[in-house]
Structures are given as C-alpha cells and as structure tokens.
Amino acid sequence: MKDLLSRALTLATALFQRQALVWDGTCSTGIHMIVARGSTEPDGYGRIGVVAQNASLLIPNSSIATIVYPATFENYITSYATGASEFEKLVLQYVDACPDSKVALLGYSQGAHAMMDAVCGNSDDGFFVSPEFQKALGSQVIAMVAFGSPDFNKTHPWSVGTSTGAGLFARKNITACEPYAARIRSWCDEGDIYCDLGSDRSVHGSYFANYTLDAAEFIAERFNSSDTVVDLPTTTAPPTTTPTQSGTETTDGTTTETTTDTTTTSTPASGAGSFNPSWIMILLMAGTLMIWTELL
C-alpha cells in the first residue's frame, strides 16, 4: 500500500506544469530548488524536475526554478558552461534577496555537469568558483543532486550508484568543492554511456525509477539538519586542472540521448496516509496515460 501511494504521488507530481519556472522574488520558507535539465530536453524542469517536486512534498512551502541554457549536444562545452554560469547567477540572486533561506541544486546529465562545474570550477575554460558563490555554498546551499553526470568519478566522496568507473569528462580536481562533500550526491550506474563510459543507453534514463526517493529524502534530510554552515575562507584558488574528455559523446549533430520513460518512486507528504484509494487509482491511471502519450 505504501509503495502504491508513493507511486501515485509521484505520478500526480509529474502531471504538474512543465514549463520553465522563473523565481518570482518570494523567499521560500521551505527550500528553494534550482534545477537543470539534460541534453536535448525541452525548456523547463526536464526529468530531474520530478526529484524537486517530490522533495517539495517532503518540505512544505518549497519553490522550484529552472536553469535556462541551450542543453544541446552541438557546442556542448559552450552549452554546459552557460548552464554553470546560470547556476551561479540564480543562486547569488536568490541568496542576496533571501539570506535566511536554504537552497538545493539539482541536475541531470548535461545539467548535472553544469551544476558540478558551478560548484567545483573549471579553470581551463576561464570559469572558476567566485568568492561570492563560495560564500553562498558555505552558508545556504545545503544539498546538490546529480543524476548521470559526465563529470562522474567513482573516487569522489559523493559518488553513489553501481558504477565503479568514470565519465566522459571525469573530474580529477575537486579542491574547490571538497569542503561540501557531505552536501553532494552524484548517482551513476554501471553501463551508463555518459557517466560510466558503458554501452547500455537505457541506464542513463533509469535514475528516476531507481533513485528519486533517495534523492528527495537526501534533500529533506539536509534541509532538516542543523549542519548547514561551513566556515570557509572567502577566496580559494581555482582548480588547476579541468576534466579530461575520455570519450566522444556524439558522432553527429542529430544524436540525442536515449533514455527510458519509467515510473518514478516518491515518499508521501505528511498526512498522505489519509488518501482515498479510489483517488490513488485515478492518479495511477492518469500517470500511465501521460507516459503512453509521451511515448507516442
């Protein structure tokens, strides 16, 4: 029954609006989540939005904003670097207006790569972690979630999932982001073509079925934790190395990421046990219809 209810809540969440959300200037009393979609996904939440939406079920009065960036395979380096810059821009904009609020960052695939570059820096591209952003990371950004990031490296302290390898742009220098290790979770499973250099394209889209609940609970646990501030110097030397491409992401400009549309899992919000079972079935039917519609 609990699993059925969790699935129903996730499907109901997936039915919410999917267009790009712009922060309206209101400071959240829950958590403010900034999300970045994966390559070729249309503007808006992208698949990673379901994690943020499920986290909002666990943390009332939360808000979600999206990163607006190209998310293309063509000119990938420019695209994800733009996403990284946008992460910094939106975080600083929010924490400046809402100094007492908490923030979480989420990204999938290229969006995860952009998020990790924002946090860890990429000096060879002329992009590094600014003192202002570092201060925000130390005080208000309390959780960072990555699914299928090409910068994945199993040796990183925040790496989770079944992968024992590294991705297309495996990050070697984590000097700038190592102080935030407890706040980061980066999921990668064996066989993923982008974060594990595997050959199974279906793995790259499986994280939402396998880890949505884990990621949402991680954000909620971090939100409820009293360990939200890290005392750090306001300046840090930018990393001296940049992730090295260890593979080719695409062979022609029309290639797109192949992912599987799978039903996600979630944790019910407070009071969810009072759901009428008939409503659960309605939600499940609606979610199933939505999935089949997307597959057509």
CSV table of C-alpha atoms in Angstrom, one decimal:
chain,number,residue,atom,x,y,z
A,1,MET,CA,0.0,0.0,0.0
A,2,LYS,CA,2.8,2.4,0.9
A,3,ASP,CA,4.6,1.7,-2.5
A,4,LEU,CA,1.3,2.2,-4.3
A,5,LEU,CA,0.7,5.5,-2.5
A,6,SER,CA,4.3,6.7,-3.2
A,7,ARG,CA,3.9,5.9,-6.9
A,8,ALA,CA,0.6,7.7,-7.1
A,9,LEU,CA,2.0,10.8,-5.5
A,10,THR,CA,4.9,10.8,-8.0
A,11,LEU,CA,2.6,10.4,-10.9
A,12,ALA,CA,0.4,13.2,-9.6
A,13,THR,CA,3.5,15.4,-9.3
A,14,ALA,CA,4.6,14.6,-12.8
A,15,LEU,CA,1.3,16.0,-14.0
A,16,PHE,CA,2.2,19.5,-12.8
A,17,GLN,CA,3.2,22.2,-15.2
A,18,ARG,CA,6.5,21.6,-17.0
A,19,GLN,CA,7.3,25.0,-18.5
A,20,ALA,CA,10.3,26.9,-17.4
A,21,LEU,CA,9.8,28.4,-14.0
A,22,VAL,CA,11.3,31.8,-13.1
A,23,TRP,CA,11.7,32.8,-9.5
A,24,ASP,CA,9.0,35.3,-8.5
A,25,GLY,CA,11.0,37.1,-5.9
A,26,THR,CA,9.3,35.4,-2.9
A,27,CYS,CA,11.6,33.9,-0.2
A,28,SER,CA,10.7,30.3,0.4
A,29,THR,CA,10.1,29.1,4.0
A,30,GLY,CA,10.8,25.6,2.7
A,31,ILE,CA,13.7,25.0,0.3
A,32,HIS,CA,14.4,26.8,-2.9
A,33,MET,CA,15.5,24.3,-5.6
A,34,ILE,CA,17.3,25.3,-8.8
A,35,VAL,CA,17.2,22.5,-11.5
A,36,ALA,CA,18.9,22.0,-14.8
A,37,ARG,CA,17.5,19.6,-17.5
A,38,GLY,CA,19.5,17.1,-19.6
A,39,SER,CA,20.7,17.4,-23.1
A,40,THR,CA,18.0,17.9,-25.8
A,41,GLU,CA,15.2,18.1,-23.2
A,42,PRO,CA,12.8,20.9,-23.8
A,43,ASP,CA,12.9,24.1,-21.7
A,44,GLY,CA,11.6,23.6,-18.2
A,45,TYR,CA,12.0,21.1,-15.4
A,46,GLY,CA,13.2,18.2,-17.5
A,47,ARG,CA,13.2,14.8,-16.0
A,48,ILE,CA,15.2,16.0,-12.9
A,49,GLY,CA,12.2,18.1,-12.0
A,50,VAL,CA,10.4,15.1,-10.6
A,51,VAL,CA,13.0,14.9,-7.9
A,52,ALA,CA,12.5,18.5,-6.9
A,53,GLN,CA,8.7,18.1,-7.0
A,54,ASN,CA,9.0,15.0,-4.7
A,55,ALA,CA,11.3,16.9,-2.4
A,56,SER,CA,8.7,19.7,-2.2
A,57,LEU,CA,6.2,17.0,-1.0
A,58,LEU,CA,8.6,16.3,1.9
A,59,ILE,CA,9.4,20.0,2.6
A,60,PRO,CA,6.3,22.2,2.6
A,61,ASN,CA,6.3,25.7,1.1
A,62,SER,CA,9.2,25.0,-1.2
A,63,SER,CA,9.9,26.6,-4.6
A,64,ILE,CA,11.5,25.5,-7.8
A,65,ALA,CA,13.3,27.5,-10.5
A,66,THR,CA,14.9,26.2,-13.7
A,67,ILE,CA,18.2,27.0,-15.4
A,68,VAL,CA,17.7,28.4,-18.9
A,69,TYR,CA,20.5,27.2,-21.1
A,70,PRO,CA,21.0,25.6,-24.5
A,71,ALA,CA,21.3,21.9,-23.3
A,72,THR,CA,22.5,20.9,-26.8
A,73,PHE,CA,25.0,18.3,-27.9
A,74,GLU,CA,26.2,20.7,-30.5
A,75,ASN,CA,28.8,23.1,-29.0
A,76,TYR,CA,28.5,21.0,-25.8
A,77,ILE,CA,31.3,22.8,-24.0
A,78,THR,CA,29.7,26.2,-24.5
A,79,SER,CA,26.3,24.9,-23.7
A,80,TYR,CA,27.1,23.3,-20.3
A,81,ALA,CA,29.4,26.2,-19.4
A,82,THR,CA,26.5,28.6,-19.9
A,83,GLY,CA,24.5,26.4,-17.6
A,84,ALA,CA,27.2,26.5,-14.9
A,85,SER,CA,27.2,30.3,-15.1
A,86,GLU,CA,23.4,30.4,-14.9
A,87,PHE,CA,23.6,28.3,-11.7
A,88,GLU,CA,25.9,30.8,-10.1
A,89,LYS,CA,23.8,33.7,-11.3
A,90,LEU,CA,20.5,32.3,-10.0
A,91,VAL,CA,22.0,31.2,-6.6
A,92,LEU,CA,23.5,34.6,-6.0
A,93,GLN,CA,20.4,36.4,-7.0
A,94,TYR,CA,18.3,34.3,-4.6
A,95,VAL,CA,20.6,34.3,-1.5
A,96,ASP,CA,21.1,38.1,-1.8
A,97,ALA,CA,17.4,38.6,-1.6
A,98,CYS,CA,16.7,35.8,0.9
A,99,PRO,CA,19.7,35.5,3.3
A,100,ASP,CA,17.8,33.2,5.7
A,101,SER,CA,16.6,30.7,3.1
A,102,LYS,CA,18.1,27.3,2.1
A,103,VAL,CA,18.8,26.3,-1.4
A,104,ALA,CA,19.3,22.9,-3.2
A,105,LEU,CA,20.8,22.4,-6.7
A,106,LEU,CA,19.8,19.6,-9.0
A,107,GLY,CA,20.9,18.5,-12.4
A,108,TYR,CA,20.5,15.6,-14.9
A,109,SER,CA,23.1,14.6,-17.5
A,110,GLN,CA,24.5,17.8,-19.1
A,111,GLY,CA,22.5,19.8,-16.4
A,112,ALA,CA,24.3,17.8,-13.7
A,113,HIS,CA,27.7,18.5,-15.4
A,114,ALA,CA,26.8,22.2,-15.4
A,115,MET,CA,25.9,22.1,-11.7
A,116,MET,CA,29.1,20.3,-10.7
A,117,ASP,CA,31.2,22.8,-12.7
A,118,ALA,CA,29.4,25.7,-10.9
A,119,VAL,CA,30.4,24.1,-7.6
A,120,CYS,CA,33.8,22.7,-8.4
A,121,GLY,CA,35.0,25.2,-11.1
A,122,ASN,CA,36.7,24.7,-14.5
A,123,SER,CA,39.7,27.0,-14.7
A,124,ASP,CA,40.8,26.0,-18.2
A,125,ASP,CA,37.6,27.3,-19.7
A,126,GLY,CA,38.1,30.6,-17.8
A,127,PHE,CA,35.3,29.6,-15.3
A,128,PHE,CA,36.1,29.3,-11.6
A,129,VAL,CA,34.3,29.4,-8.3
A,130,SER,CA,33.9,33.1,-7.3
A,131,PRO,CA,34.3,34.2,-3.7
A,132,GLU,CA,30.7,35.3,-3.6
A,133,PHE,CA,29.4,31.9,-4.9
A,134,GLN,CA,31.7,30.1,-2.5
A,135,LYS,CA,30.2,32.0,0.4
A,136,ALA,CA,26.7,31.0,-0.7
A,137,LEU,CA,27.8,27.4,-0.9
A,138,GLY,CA,29.1,27.6,2.6
A,139,SER,CA,26.1,29.1,4.1
A,140,GLN,CA,22.8,28.5,2.2
A,141,VAL,CA,23.3,25.8,-0.5
A,142,ILE,CA,22.6,22.7,1.7
A,143,ALA,CA,22.1,20.0,-1.0
A,144,MET,CA,23.3,19.2,-4.5
A,145,VAL,CA,22.0,16.2,-6.5
A,146,ALA,CA,23.4,14.9,-9.8
A,147,PHE,CA,22.0,12.1,-12.0
A,148,GLY,CA,24.2,10.7,-14.8
A,149,SER,CA,26.8,13.5,-14.8
A,150,PRO,CA,29.6,13.1,-17.4
A,151,ASP,CA,32.0,14.5,-14.8
A,152,PHE,CA,31.4,11.5,-12.6
A,153,ASN,CA,34.3,9.8,-11.0
A,154,LYS,CA,33.9,6.9,-8.5
A,155,THR,CA,36.8,8.2,-6.5
A,156,HIS,CA,34.8,11.3,-5.5
A,157,PRO,CA,33.5,11.1,-1.9
A,158,TRP,CA,29.9,12.0,-3.0
A,159,SER,CA,29.7,9.3,-5.7
A,160,VAL,CA,26.9,6.8,-5.4
A,161,GLY,CA,25.3,4.1,-7.6
A,162,THR,CA,26.7,1.0,-9.1
A,163,SER,CA,29.4,2.5,-11.4
A,164,THR,CA,33.0,1.7,-10.5
A,165,GLY,CA,34.4,3.9,-13.3
A,166,ALA,CA,34.3,7.4,-14.6
A,167,GLY,CA,32.5,9.5,-17.2
A,168,LEU,CA,33.3,11.3,-20.5
A,169,PHE,CA,34.6,14.3,-18.6
A,170,ALA,CA,35.7,12.7,-15.4
A,171,ARG,CA,36.7,15.3,-12.9
A,172,LYS,CA,40.1,15.0,-11.4
A,173,ASN,CA,40.4,18.2,-9.3
A,174,ILE,CA,37.8,18.6,-6.6
A,175,THR,CA,39.7,21.1,-4.5
A,176,ALA,CA,37.1,23.8,-4.7
A,177,CYS,CA,34.1,21.6,-3.9
A,178,GLU,CA,35.6,19.0,-1.5
A,179,PRO,CA,34.5,21.1,1.6
A,180,TYR,CA,30.9,20.5,0.5
A,181,ALA,CA,31.3,16.7,0.1
A,182,ALA,CA,28.6,15.9,2.7
A,183,ARG,CA,26.1,18.0,0.7
A,184,ILE,CA,26.6,16.4,-2.7
A,185,ARG,CA,25.2,13.2,-4.1
A,186,SER,CA,26.1,12.1,-7.6
A,187,TRP,CA,24.4,9.0,-8.9
A,188,CYS,CA,25.8,6.9,-11.8
A,189,ASP,CA,25.1,3.3,-12.6
A,190,GLU,CA,27.2,0.7,-14.4
A,191,GLY,CA,26.6,0.7,-18.2
A,192,ASP,CA,25.7,4.4,-18.5
A,193,ILE,CA,27.2,5.7,-21.7
A,194,TYR,CA,27.9,9.2,-20.4
A,195,CYS,CA,28.9,8.9,-16.7
A,196,ASP,CA,30.3,5.3,-16.8
A,197,LEU,CA,31.5,5.0,-20.4
A,198,GLY,CA,29.3,2.0,-20.8
A,199,SER,CA,27.2,0.8,-23.7
A,200,ASP,CA,23.7,0.5,-22.3
A,201,ARG,CA,21.7,3.6,-23.3
A,202,SER,CA,18.7,2.6,-21.1
A,203,VAL,CA,20.8,3.1,-17.9
A,204,HIS,CA,21.0,6.8,-18.5
A,205,GLY,CA,17.2,7.2,-18.1
A,206,SER,CA,16.8,4.8,-15.2
A,207,TYR,CA,17.8,7.0,-12.3
A,208,PHE,CA,14.3,8.4,-11.9
A,209,ALA,CA,12.8,5.0,-11.3
A,210,ASN,CA,15.7,3.9,-9.0
A,211,TYR,CA,16.8,6.9,-7.1
A,212,THR,CA,14.1,9.6,-7.0
A,213,LEU,CA,13.1,8.6,-3.5
A,214,ASP,CA,16.7,8.5,-2.3
A,215,ALA,CA,17.5,11.9,-3.8
A,216,ALA,CA,14.3,13.6,-2.4
A,217,GLU,CA,14.9,12.2,1.1
A,218,PHE,CA,18.6,13.3,0.9
A,219,ILE,CA,17.4,16.9,0.2
A,220,ALA,CA,14.9,16.7,3.0
A,221,GLU,CA,17.4,15.3,5.5
A,222,ARG,CA,19.9,18.0,4.6
A,223,PHE,CA,17.2,20.6,5.0
A,224,ASN,CA,16.3,19.3,8.4
A,225,SER,CA,19.9,19.0,9.5
A,226,SER,CA,21.4,21.6,11.8
A,227,ASP,CA,24.7,21.2,10.0
A,228,THR,CA,24.1,23.8,7.3
A,229,VAL,CA,27.0,26.2,7.6
A,230,VAL,CA,30.6,25.5,6.8
A,231,ASP,CA,33.2,28.1,7.8
A,232,LEU,CA,35.3,28.7,4.8
A,233,PRO,CA,37.7,31.4,3.6
A,234,THR,CA,36.1,33.8,1.1
A,235,THR,CA,38.7,33.0,-1.6
A,236,THR,CA,40.0,29.8,-3.0
A,237,ALA,CA,42.5,29.3,-5.8
A,238,PRO,CA,40.7,28.0,-8.9
A,239,PRO,CA,41.3,24.3,-9.8
A,240,THR,CA,44.5,23.8,-11.8
A,241,THR,CA,43.1,21.1,-13.9
A,242,THR,CA,40.0,20.6,-15.9
A,243,PRO,CA,38.0,17.4,-16.6
A,244,THR,CA,39.5,15.4,-19.4
A,245,GLN,CA,37.3,14.1,-22.1
A,246,SER,CA,37.8,10.3,-22.2
A,247,GLY,CA,35.3,9.6,-24.9
A,248,THR,CA,33.1,11.1,-27.6
A,249,GLU,CA,29.6,12.0,-26.5
A,250,THR,CA,28.0,12.0,-30.0
A,251,THR,CA,29.1,11.3,-33.5
A,252,ASP,CA,26.8,13.5,-35.4
A,253,GLY,CA,24.8,16.6,-34.7
A,254,THR,CA,21.5,14.8,-34.7
A,255,THR,CA,22.3,12.3,-32.0
A,256,THR,CA,20.2,12.6,-28.9
A,257,GLU,CA,20.4,10.9,-25.5
A,258,THR,CA,18.3,7.7,-25.5
A,259,THR,CA,16.5,7.3,-22.2
A,260,THR,CA,13.7,5.2,-20.8
A,261,ASP,CA,10.5,6.7,-19.7
A,262,THR,CA,10.0,5.0,-16.4
A,263,THR,CA,7.7,5.5,-13.4
A,264,THR,CA,9.4,7.1,-10.5
A,265,THR,CA,9.1,6.5,-6.8
A,266,SER,CA,8.5,9.0,-4.1
A,267,THR,CA,7.8,9.5,-0.4
A,268,PRO,CA,4.3,10.6,0.5
A,269,ALA,CA,3.9,14.0,2.1
A,270,SER,CA,2.7,14.4,5.7
A,271,GLY,CA,-0.9,13.3,6.0
A,272,ALA,CA,-0.7,11.3,2.8
A,273,GLY,CA,-2.0,8.2,4.6
A,274,SER,CA,-5.5,9.7,4.5
A,275,PHE,CA,-5.6,9.4,0.7
A,276,ASN,CA,-8.7,7.7,-0.6
A,277,PRO,CA,-7.7,4.5,-2.5
A,278,SER,CA,-10.0,5.4,-5.3
A,279,TRP,CA,-8.1,8.6,-5.8
A,280,ILE,CA,-4.9,6.6,-5.9
A,281,MET,CA,-6.2,4.6,-8.8
A,282,ILE,CA,-7.2,7.7,-10.6
A,283,LEU,CA,-3.8,9.2,-10.2
A,284,LEU,CA,-2.1,6.0,-11.4
A,285,MET,CA,-4.3,5.9,-14.5
A,286,ALA,CA,-3.6,9.5,-15.2
A,287,GLY,CA,0.1,8.9,-14.9
A,288,THR,CA,0.0,5.8,-17.1
A,289,LEU,CA,-1.9,7.8,-19.8
A,290,MET,CA,0.7,10.6,-19.6
A,291,ILE,CA,3.6,8.1,-20.0
A,292,TRP,CA,2.0,6.4,-23.0
A,293,THR,CA,1.2,9.8,-24.5
A,294,GLU,CA,4.9,10.8,-24.3
A,295,LEU,CA,6.0,7.5,-25.9
A,296,LEU,CA,3.8,8.0,-29.0
